mmCIF file of C-alpha atoms in Angstrom:
data_model
loop_
_atom_site.group_PDB
_atom_site.id
_atom_site.type_symbol
_atom_site.label_atom_id
_atom_site.label_comp_id
_atom_site.label_asym_id
_atom_site.label_seq_id
_atom_site.Cartn_x
_atom_site.Cartn_y
_atom_site.Cartn_z
ATOM 1 C CA PHE Y 16 -12.861 8.816 -18.816
ATOM 2 C CA MET Y 17 -9.278 7.599 -18.851
ATOM 3 C CA ILE Y 18 -9.922 3.882 -18.611
ATOM 4 C CA ILE Y 19 -12.664 2.158 -20.534
ATOM 5 C CA VAL Y 20 -13.392 -1.424 -19.553
ATOM 6 C CA GLU Y 21 -15.897 -3.070 -21.832
ATOM 7 C CA SER Y 22 -17.386 -6.309 -20.582
ATOM 8 C CA SER Y 23 -20.717 -8.069 -20.657
ATOM 9 C CA GLY Y 24 -22.572 -10.365 -18.304
ATOM 10 C CA ILE Y 25 -20.408 -10.032 -15.209
ATOM 11 C CA ASN Y 26 -22.642 -7.637 -13.284
ATOM 12 C CA ALA Y 27 -25.413 -10.195 -13.173
ATOM 13 C CA GLU Y 28 -23.302 -12.634 -11.181
ATOM 14 C CA TRP Y 29 -21.571 -10.130 -8.863
ATOM 15 C CA PRO Y 30 -23.901 -7.153 -8.372
ATOM 16 C CA LEU Y 31 -22.810 -3.891 -6.810
ATOM 17 C CA ARG Y 32 -23.436 -3.763 -3.090
ATOM 18 C CA PRO Y 33 -22.805 -0.141 -2.173
ATOM 19 C CA GLY Y 34 -21.612 0.767 1.284
ATOM 20 C CA MET Y 35 -20.553 -2.743 2.231
ATOM 21 C CA ILE Y 36 -17.085 -3.177 3.740
ATOM 22 C CA MET Y 37 -15.973 -6.783 3.979
ATOM 23 C CA LYS Y 38 -12.935 -8.946 3.421
ATOM 24 C CA ASN Y 39 -12.324 -9.575 -0.248
ATOM 25 C CA LYS Y 40 -13.496 -13.108 -0.988
ATOM 26 C CA GLY Y 41 -12.331 -12.917 -4.574
ATOM 27 C CA VAL Y 42 -14.258 -14.074 -7.617
ATOM 28 C CA GLU Y 43 -13.916 -16.792 -10.214
ATOM 29 C CA PHE Y 44 -11.381 -16.053 -12.898
ATOM 30 C CA SER Y 45 -12.929 -14.455 -15.967
ATOM 31 C CA LEU Y 46 -11.285 -12.734 -18.899
ATOM 32 C CA ASP Y 47 -14.387 -10.528 -19.103
ATOM 33 C CA TYR Y 48 -12.803 -8.350 -16.418
ATOM 34 C CA ILE Y 49 -9.738 -7.600 -18.519
ATOM 35 C CA ARG Y 50 -10.582 -8.501 -22.102
ATOM 36 C CA ASN Y 51 -11.184 -4.993 -23.463
ATOM 37 C CA VAL Y 52 -9.084 -2.467 -21.573
ATOM 38 C CA ASN Y 53 -8.264 0.809 -23.283
ATOM 39 C CA ILE Y 54 -6.200 3.410 -21.443
ATOM 40 C CA ASN Y 55 -5.709 6.973 -22.611
ATOM 41 C CA HIS Y 56 -2.018 7.345 -21.815
ATOM 42 C CA PRO Y 57 -1.744 11.146 -22.271
ATOM 43 C CA ALA Y 58 -4.795 11.626 -20.048
ATOM 44 C CA VAL Y 59 -3.227 9.511 -17.299
ATOM 45 C CA VAL Y 60 -0.106 11.669 -17.337
ATOM 46 C CA THR Y 61 -2.146 14.899 -17.469
ATOM 47 C CA TYR Y 62 -4.358 13.940 -14.531
ATOM 48 C CA SER Y 63 -1.277 12.869 -12.552
ATOM 49 C CA ASN Y 64 0.393 16.225 -13.102
ATOM 50 C CA ILE Y 65 -2.769 18.051 -12.039
ATOM 51 C CA TYR Y 66 -2.838 16.196 -8.723
ATOM 52 C CA LYS Y 67 0.833 16.885 -8.057
ATOM 53 C CA SER Y 68 0.502 20.586 -8.888
ATOM 54 C CA ARG Y 69 -2.282 21.305 -6.395
ATOM 55 C CA ARG Y 70 -1.650 24.150 -3.971
ATOM 56 C CA PRO Y 71 0.015 22.790 -0.835
ATOM 57 C CA LEU Y 72 -1.804 22.662 2.477
ATOM 58 C CA LYS Y 73 -0.661 25.151 5.101
ATOM 59 C CA LYS Y 74 -0.556 25.476 8.878
ATOM 60 C CA VAL Y 75 -3.211 23.592 10.839
ATOM 61 C CA HIS Y 76 -4.554 21.836 7.744
ATOM 62 C CA GLN Y 77 -1.106 20.558 6.860
ATOM 63 C CA ALA Y 78 -0.511 19.396 10.432
ATOM 64 C CA ALA Y 79 -3.819 17.503 10.491
ATOM 65 C CA TRP Y 80 -3.056 15.713 7.238
ATOM 66 C CA LEU Y 81 0.464 14.853 8.362
ATOM 67 C CA LEU Y 82 -0.958 13.219 11.469
ATOM 68 C CA LYS Y 83 -3.220 11.209 9.177
ATOM 69 C CA ALA Y 84 -0.171 10.275 7.106
ATOM 70 C CA ILE Y 85 1.610 8.874 10.169
ATOM 71 C CA SER Y 86 -1.304 6.537 10.866
ATOM 72 C CA VAL Y 87 -1.032 4.891 7.425
ATOM 73 C CA ILE Y 88 2.744 4.380 7.236
ATOM 74 C CA ASP Y 89 4.100 0.844 6.989
ATOM 75 C CA LEU Y 90 7.374 1.553 8.782
ATOM 76 C CA THR Y 91 9.809 -0.687 6.964
ATOM 77 C CA THR Y 92 13.263 -2.173 7.239
ATOM 78 C CA LEU Y 93 14.193 -4.567 4.432
ATOM 79 C CA ALA Y 94 17.967 -4.415 4.426
ATOM 80 C CA GLY Y 95 20.457 -7.212 4.021
ATOM 81 C CA ASP Y 96 22.187 -6.140 7.226
ATOM 82 C CA ASP Y 97 19.081 -5.980 9.453
ATOM 83 C CA THR Y 98 19.802 -6.977 13.027
ATOM 84 C CA LEU Y 99 17.726 -7.623 16.143
ATOM 85 C CA CYS Y 100 18.740 -4.159 17.375
ATOM 86 C CA ASN Y 101 17.517 -2.518 14.148
ATOM 87 C CA VAL Y 102 14.144 -4.233 14.358
ATOM 88 C CA GLN Y 103 13.669 -3.376 18.034
ATOM 89 C CA ARG Y 104 14.504 0.234 17.281
ATOM 90 C CA LEU Y 105 12.024 0.224 14.384
ATOM 91 C CA CYS Y 106 9.273 -1.096 16.670
ATOM 92 C CA SER Y 107 9.966 1.581 19.267
ATOM 93 C CA TYR Y 108 9.812 4.227 16.566
ATOM 94 C CA ALA Y 109 6.500 2.741 15.375
ATOM 95 C CA LYS Y 110 5.000 3.178 18.849
ATOM 96 C CA TYR Y 111 6.485 6.657 19.333
ATOM 97 C CA PRO Y 112 6.617 8.146 15.805
ATOM 98 C CA VAL Y 113 6.502 11.700 17.138
ATOM 99 C CA SER Y 114 8.097 13.007 20.314
ATOM 100 C CA LYS Y 115 5.822 13.173 23.341
ATOM 101 C CA ASP Y 116 6.377 16.918 23.535
ATOM 102 C CA ILE Y 117 5.032 17.458 20.028
ATOM 103 C CA GLN Y 118 2.152 15.036 20.604
ATOM 104 C CA SER Y 119 1.178 16.881 23.753
ATOM 105 C CA LYS Y 120 1.216 20.275 22.038
ATOM 106 C CA LEU Y 121 -0.882 18.883 19.174
ATOM 107 C CA GLY Y 122 -3.368 17.382 21.605
ATOM 108 C CA PHE Y 123 -2.793 13.781 20.541
ATOM 109 C CA GLU Y 124 -1.720 10.753 22.553
ATOM 110 C CA ASP Y 125 -0.926 7.135 21.682
ATOM 111 C CA MET Y 126 -0.226 7.963 18.062
ATOM 112 C CA THR Y 127 1.287 5.044 16.114
ATOM 113 C CA VAL Y 128 2.108 4.139 12.532
ATOM 114 C CA GLY Y 129 -0.036 1.680 10.575
ATOM 115 C CA ALA Y 130 2.302 -1.326 10.815
ATOM 116 C CA VAL Y 131 5.905 -2.436 10.819
ATOM 117 C CA CYS Y 132 7.251 -4.429 7.889
ATOM 118 C CA VAL Y 133 10.241 -6.779 8.129
ATOM 119 C CA TYR Y 134 11.819 -9.812 6.500
ATOM 120 C CA PRO Y 135 10.414 -13.236 7.545
ATOM 121 C CA ASN Y 136 13.344 -14.105 9.811
ATOM 122 C CA MET Y 137 12.660 -10.947 11.842
ATOM 123 C CA ILE Y 138 8.921 -11.483 12.372
ATOM 124 C CA GLN Y 139 9.182 -13.086 15.801
ATOM 125 C CA ASN Y 140 11.591 -10.397 16.979
ATOM 126 C CA ALA Y 141 9.160 -7.687 15.902
ATOM 127 C CA VAL Y 142 6.180 -9.456 17.493
ATOM 128 C CA ASN Y 143 8.043 -9.856 20.788
ATOM 129 C CA MET Y 144 9.250 -6.256 20.860
ATOM 130 C CA LEU Y 145 5.820 -4.781 20.096
ATOM 131 C CA LYS Y 146 4.287 -6.938 22.815
ATOM 132 C CA LYS Y 147 6.981 -5.864 25.264
ATOM 133 C CA ILE Y 148 6.329 -2.155 24.705
ATOM 134 C CA GLY Y 149 2.548 -2.541 24.599
ATOM 135 C CA CYS Y 150 2.041 -1.612 20.962
ATOM 136 C CA ASN Y 151 -0.846 -3.364 19.228
ATOM 137 C CA ILE Y 152 -0.130 -2.732 15.554
ATOM 138 C CA PRO Y 153 0.210 -5.287 12.742
ATOM 139 C CA VAL Y 154 3.475 -6.958 11.853
ATOM 140 C CA ALA Y 155 3.795 -7.267 8.094
ATOM 141 C CA SER Y 156 6.324 -9.435 6.335
ATOM 142 C CA VAL Y 157 7.417 -9.731 2.745
ATOM 143 C CA ALA Y 158 7.334 -13.285 1.435
ATOM 144 C CA ALA Y 159 6.862 -15.463 -1.662
ATOM 145 C CA GLY Y 160 10.271 -14.959 -3.244
ATOM 146 C CA PHE Y 161 10.452 -11.234 -2.529
ATOM 147 C CA PRO Y 162 11.533 -9.131 -4.353
ATOM 148 C CA GLU Y 163 11.641 -11.012 -7.681
ATOM 149 C CA GLY Y 164 9.003 -13.726 -7.195
ATOM 150 C CA GLN Y 165 11.013 -16.167 -9.293
ATOM 151 C CA THR Y 166 11.227 -19.136 -6.925
ATOM 152 C CA PRO Y 167 8.984 -22.192 -7.495
ATOM 153 C CA LEU Y 168 5.373 -21.709 -6.405
ATOM 154 C CA GLU Y 169 5.664 -24.493 -3.802
ATOM 155 C CA THR Y 170 8.576 -22.638 -2.212
ATOM 156 C CA ARG Y 171 6.681 -19.351 -2.203
ATOM 157 C CA VAL Y 172 3.596 -20.950 -0.659
ATOM 158 C CA ARG Y 173 5.645 -22.548 2.108
ATOM 159 C CA GLU Y 174 7.424 -19.247 2.781
ATOM 160 C CA VAL Y 175 4.039 -17.562 3.296
ATOM 161 C CA GLU Y 176 2.897 -20.366 5.598
ATOM 162 C CA LEU Y 177 6.050 -20.038 7.706
ATOM 163 C CA ALA Y 178 5.627 -16.263 7.929
ATOM 164 C CA VAL Y 179 2.063 -16.704 9.189
ATOM 165 C CA GLU Y 180 3.211 -19.328 11.707
ATOM 166 C CA ALA Y 181 5.888 -16.904 12.958
ATOM 167 C CA GLY Y 182 3.216 -14.348 13.821
ATOM 168 C CA ALA Y 183 2.888 -12.050 10.799
ATOM 169 C CA THR Y 184 -0.586 -10.534 10.553
ATOM 170 C CA GLU Y 185 -0.023 -9.121 7.060
ATOM 171 C CA ILE Y 186 1.850 -10.663 4.146
ATOM 172 C CA ASP Y 187 3.287 -8.688 1.211
ATOM 173 C CA ILE Y 188 3.788 -10.979 -1.791
ATOM 174 C CA VAL Y 189 5.046 -10.148 -5.271
ATOM 175 C CA ILE Y 190 3.518 -11.504 -8.464
ATOM 176 C CA ASN Y 191 5.489 -13.416 -11.075
ATOM 177 C CA ARG Y 192 6.064 -10.686 -13.673
ATOM 178 C CA THR Y 193 7.057 -13.237 -16.318
ATOM 179 C CA LEU Y 194 3.481 -14.508 -16.384
ATOM 180 C CA VAL Y 195 2.179 -10.960 -16.839
ATOM 181 C CA LEU Y 196 4.549 -10.158 -19.694
ATOM 182 C CA GLU Y 197 3.572 -13.405 -21.424
ATOM 183 C CA GLY Y 198 -0.127 -12.667 -21.014
ATOM 184 C CA ARG Y 199 -0.777 -15.780 -18.894
ATOM 185 C CA TRP Y 200 -3.489 -14.165 -16.799
ATOM 186 C CA GLU Y 201 -5.123 -17.335 -15.497
ATOM 187 C CA ASP Y 202 -1.719 -18.517 -14.255
ATOM 188 C CA VAL Y 203 -1.258 -15.176 -12.464
ATOM 189 C CA TYR Y 204 -4.680 -15.671 -10.878
ATOM 190 C CA ASN Y 205 -3.940 -19.249 -9.795
ATOM 191 C CA GLU Y 206 -0.613 -18.307 -8.193
ATOM 192 C CA VAL Y 207 -2.081 -15.399 -6.231
ATOM 193 C CA LEU Y 208 -5.008 -17.618 -5.222
ATOM 194 C CA ALA Y 209 -2.609 -20.285 -3.894
ATOM 195 C CA LEU Y 210 -0.759 -17.642 -1.889
ATOM 196 C CA ARG Y 211 -4.071 -16.231 -0.657
ATOM 197 C CA LYS Y 212 -4.991 -19.681 0.689
ATOM 198 C CA ALA Y 213 -1.578 -19.973 2.364
ATOM 199 C CA CYS Y 214 -2.300 -16.710 4.195
ATOM 200 C CA SER Y 215 -5.424 -18.170 5.805
ATOM 201 C CA ASN Y 216 -7.101 -15.205 7.563
ATOM 202 C CA VAL Y 217 -4.019 -12.985 7.433
ATOM 203 C CA HIS Y 218 -4.176 -9.823 5.315
ATOM 204 C CA LEU Y 219 -2.672 -10.256 1.823
ATOM 205 C CA LYS Y 220 -0.992 -7.331 0.062
ATOM 206 C CA THR Y 221 -0.030 -8.142 -3.539
ATOM 207 C CA ILE Y 222 2.843 -6.239 -5.136
ATOM 208 C CA ILE Y 223 2.269 -5.581 -8.832
ATOM 209 C CA SER Y 224 5.839 -4.344 -9.390
ATOM 210 C CA THR Y 225 4.699 -1.744 -11.881
ATOM 211 C CA GLY Y 226 8.201 -0.783 -13.014
ATOM 212 C CA HIS Y 227 8.551 -4.180 -14.698
ATOM 213 C CA LEU Y 228 5.176 -4.427 -16.461
ATOM 214 C CA ALA Y 229 5.888 -2.427 -19.630
ATOM 215 C CA ASP Y 230 2.607 -0.507 -19.996
ATOM 216 C CA PHE Y 231 -0.516 0.802 -18.255
ATOM 217 C CA GLU Y 232 -2.711 -1.956 -19.682
ATOM 218 C CA ASN Y 233 -0.621 -4.660 -18.004
ATOM 219 C CA ILE Y 234 -0.710 -2.695 -14.740
ATOM 220 C CA TYR Y 235 -4.499 -2.472 -14.853
ATOM 221 C CA LYS Y 236 -4.911 -6.156 -15.745
ATOM 222 C CA ALA Y 237 -2.427 -7.352 -13.102
ATOM 223 C CA SER Y 238 -4.240 -5.250 -10.502
ATOM 224 C CA MET Y 239 -7.635 -6.622 -11.469
ATOM 225 C CA VAL Y 240 -6.499 -10.270 -11.602
ATOM 226 C CA SER Y 241 -4.798 -9.939 -8.187
ATOM 227 C CA MET Y 242 -8.033 -8.611 -6.682
ATOM 228 C CA MET Y 243 -10.061 -11.354 -8.352
ATOM 229 C CA ALA Y 244 -7.782 -13.900 -6.642
ATOM 230 C CA GLY Y 245 -8.529 -12.455 -3.189
ATOM 231 C CA SER Y 246 -5.901 -9.795 -2.492
ATOM 232 C CA ASP Y 247 -6.871 -7.404 0.310
ATOM 233 C CA PHE Y 248 -4.440 -4.730 -0.937
ATOM 234 C CA ILE Y 249 -2.615 -4.076 -4.172
ATOM 235 C CA LYS Y 250 0.786 -2.448 -3.928
ATOM 236 C CA THR Y 251 2.837 -0.582 -6.536
ATOM 237 C CA SER Y 252 6.369 -1.794 -5.945
ATOM 238 C CA THR Y 253 8.832 -3.757 -3.866
ATOM 239 C CA GLY Y 254 10.910 -0.625 -3.315
ATOM 240 C CA LYS Y 255 13.823 -2.446 -4.936
ATOM 241 C CA GLU Y 256 13.040 -1.543 -8.561
ATOM 242 C CA SER Y 257 14.633 1.346 -10.436
ATOM 243 C CA VAL Y 258 11.129 2.812 -10.873
ATOM 244 C CA ASN Y 259 8.867 2.601 -7.835
ATOM 245 C CA ALA Y 260 5.640 4.385 -6.843
ATOM 246 C CA THR Y 261 4.643 7.021 -9.400
ATOM 247 C CA PHE Y 262 1.388 8.917 -9.802
ATOM 248 C CA PRO Y 263 0.551 7.664 -13.325
ATOM 249 C CA VAL Y 264 0.730 3.975 -12.395
ATOM 250 C CA ALA Y 265 -1.062 4.678 -9.122
ATOM 251 C CA LEU Y 266 -3.892 6.366 -11.002
ATOM 252 C CA VAL Y 267 -4.340 3.272 -13.166
ATOM 253 C CA MET Y 268 -4.328 0.998 -10.106
ATOM 254 C CA LEU Y 269 -6.822 3.189 -8.253
ATOM 255 C CA ARG Y 270 -9.197 3.114 -11.222
ATOM 256 C CA ALA Y 271 -8.889 -0.689 -11.168
ATOM 257 C CA ILE Y 272 -9.801 -0.675 -7.449
ATOM 258 C CA ARG Y 273 -12.798 1.543 -8.208
ATOM 259 C CA ASP Y 274 -13.930 -0.731 -11.053
ATOM 260 C CA TYR Y 275 -13.540 -3.860 -8.920
ATOM 261 C CA TYR Y 276 -15.614 -2.295 -6.145
ATOM 262 C CA GLU Y 277 -18.352 -1.313 -8.567
ATOM 263 C CA LEU Y 278 -18.423 -4.861 -9.963
ATOM 264 C CA THR Y 279 -18.205 -6.834 -6.706
ATOM 265 C CA GLY Y 280 -18.850 -4.577 -3.715
ATOM 266 C CA PHE Y 281 -15.438 -5.418 -2.197
ATOM 267 C CA LYS Y 282 -13.232 -2.502 -1.126
ATOM 268 C CA ILE Y 283 -9.568 -3.187 -1.813
ATOM 269 C CA GLY Y 284 -6.726 -1.316 -0.158
ATOM 270 C CA PHE Y 285 -3.870 0.444 -1.929
ATOM 271 C CA LYS Y 286 -0.225 0.780 -0.945
ATOM 272 C CA PRO Y 287 2.356 2.866 -2.811
ATOM 273 C CA ALA Y 288 5.924 1.967 -1.875
ATOM 274 C CA GLY Y 289 9.371 3.172 -2.821
ATOM 275 C CA GLY Y 290 10.534 6.759 -3.223
ATOM 276 C CA ILE Y 291 8.102 8.297 -0.691
ATOM 277 C CA ARG Y 292 10.506 10.343 1.398
ATOM 278 C CA THR Y 293 9.089 13.778 2.220
ATOM 279 C CA ALA Y 294 6.068 15.210 3.974
ATOM 280 C CA LYS Y 295 5.065 16.785 0.669
ATOM 281 C CA ASP Y 296 5.128 13.341 -0.966
ATOM 282 C CA ALA Y 297 2.833 12.015 1.770
ATOM 283 C CA LEU Y 298 0.365 14.884 1.332
ATOM 284 C CA ASN Y 299 0.287 14.315 -2.421
ATOM 285 C CA TRP Y 300 -0.546 10.632 -1.955
ATOM 286 C CA LEU Y 301 -3.285 11.390 0.571
ATOM 287 C CA THR Y 302 -4.781 13.917 -1.840
ATOM 288 C CA LEU Y 303 -4.750 11.399 -4.663
ATOM 289 C CA MET Y 304 -6.535 8.811 -2.503
ATOM 290 C CA LYS Y 305 -9.174 11.285 -1.353
ATOM 291 C CA GLU Y 306 -9.877 12.526 -4.877
ATOM 292 C CA GLU Y 307 -9.957 9.106 -6.526
ATOM 293 C CA LEU Y 308 -11.558 6.853 -3.897
ATOM 294 C CA GLY Y 309 -12.956 9.178 -1.239
ATOM 295 C CA ASP Y 310 -12.633 9.640 2.503
ATOM 296 C CA GLU Y 311 -13.541 5.999 3.228
ATOM 297 C CA TRP Y 312 -10.120 4.950 1.915
ATOM 298 C CA LEU Y 313 -8.189 7.374 4.142
ATOM 299 C CA ASN Y 314 -7.560 4.898 6.963
ATOM 300 C CA PRO Y 315 -5.028 2.135 7.688
ATOM 301 C CA HIS Y 316 -7.510 -0.583 6.696
ATOM 302 C CA LEU Y 317 -7.581 0.618 3.086
ATOM 303 C CA PHE Y 318 -4.484 2.768 2.585
ATOM 304 C CA ARG Y 319 -0.832 2.380 3.527
ATOM 305 C CA MET Y 320 2.388 4.002 2.440
ATOM 306 C CA GLY Y 321 5.517 1.895 2.479
ATOM 307 C CA ALA Y 322 8.410 3.995 3.730
ATOM 308 C CA SER Y 323 11.593 3.833 5.757
ATOM 309 C CA SER Y 324 12.671 7.493 5.927
ATOM 310 C CA LEU Y 325 9.388 9.421 5.475
ATOM 311 C CA LEU Y 326 8.598 9.680 9.172
ATOM 312 C CA GLY Y 327 11.629 11.825 9.927
ATOM 313 C CA ASP Y 328 10.555 14.582 7.551
ATOM 314 C CA ILE Y 329 6.952 14.480 8.783
ATOM 315 C CA GLU Y 330 8.122 14.986 12.359
ATOM 316 C CA ARG Y 331 10.357 17.815 11.170
ATOM 317 C CA GLN Y 332 7.363 19.603 9.641
ATOM 318 C CA LEU Y 333 5.225 19.029 12.749
ATOM 319 C CA HIS Y 334 8.057 20.385 14.899
ATOM 320 C CA HIS Y 335 8.058 23.522 12.750
ATOM 321 C CA TYR Y 336 4.271 23.877 13.096
ATOM 322 C CA VAL Y 337 4.446 23.580 16.894
ATOM 323 C CA THR Y 338 7.579 25.651 17.588
ATOM 324 C CA GLY Y 339 7.884 27.957 14.585
ATOM 325 C CA HIS Y 340 11.342 26.677 13.638
ATOM 326 C CA TYR Y 341 12.858 23.530 12.171
ATOM 327 C CA ALA Y 342 14.719 21.151 14.431
ATOM 328 C CA ASN Y 343 18.441 21.328 13.758
ATOM 329 C CA SER Y 344 19.832 18.525 15.860
ATOM 330 C CA ASP Y 345 19.213 14.980 17.006
ATOM 331 C CA TYR Y 346 18.393 16.490 20.383
ATOM 332 C CA ASP Y 347 15.205 17.992 18.928
ATOM 333 C CA ILE Y 348 14.259 15.047 16.732
ATOM 334 C CA GLY Y 349 15.668 11.581 16.797
ATOM 335 C CA MET Y 350 14.514 8.083 16.071
#
């Protein structure tokens, strides 16, 4: 109802294949996917506010959803002063996101986050540390001129290749926003396609950088073109913009994912990033995913949340559920 995409002839070539879950192979570039996009802006904002105003989950239901939230976190450190010690600590936290005492009382063991995300020069350190502690989760790396995407394409492609060679199993790239703002959609497609090829069989997450794209129509079109070029995930933000993951832009991106699935049969993942700091934020994002795309998307293969500080508040809420009081010292909760 919010987004009307009028196109003709494309269903015949890429029919809907319901229930199929496979790696996105992409499709040939076609303006038919994005030619006539009309978005009801007030409706987007209204629907977003409705989702955020839902009654909060309580007690056991909240605890269950917070455990789900932990499993889809991309635990991230992307700081200019990252050190080997920081990355090792991050990896340990990824393997033990909740204290063993709380895990035991909740009846869960071997709980981990969805992945760790680091800069390219820290990939090997993260891979080695995770192997050392026996944690088999993906290592994601930003690449391709992150966070601005303004280096030459050849440089961005080589950066992705080096990240894959270093051991990254997921690559987070950022699109060239200049091409979007100039309406050069085929160029956007060709750049993402080149970076997709550089990833080989590694998972590709494409950052739309919604805060820089001016309007909902550009966000929808950039999402669709990125999926056409073979992206496995689309992601809201780098986390470095002044405006990061918001519900209105997420709603537009999720409708694009739904439309792409209905047109091609490929399920694309979604990753909000930036500004997700509290357990309540995490529950809101899980609710949005469930309502818009269904339970099938509530797993690490199709949903991630990029965050660096979220996990601490989630553990705080789980501690309260288990003990009846909030932890008040690093002795109770600590990374």
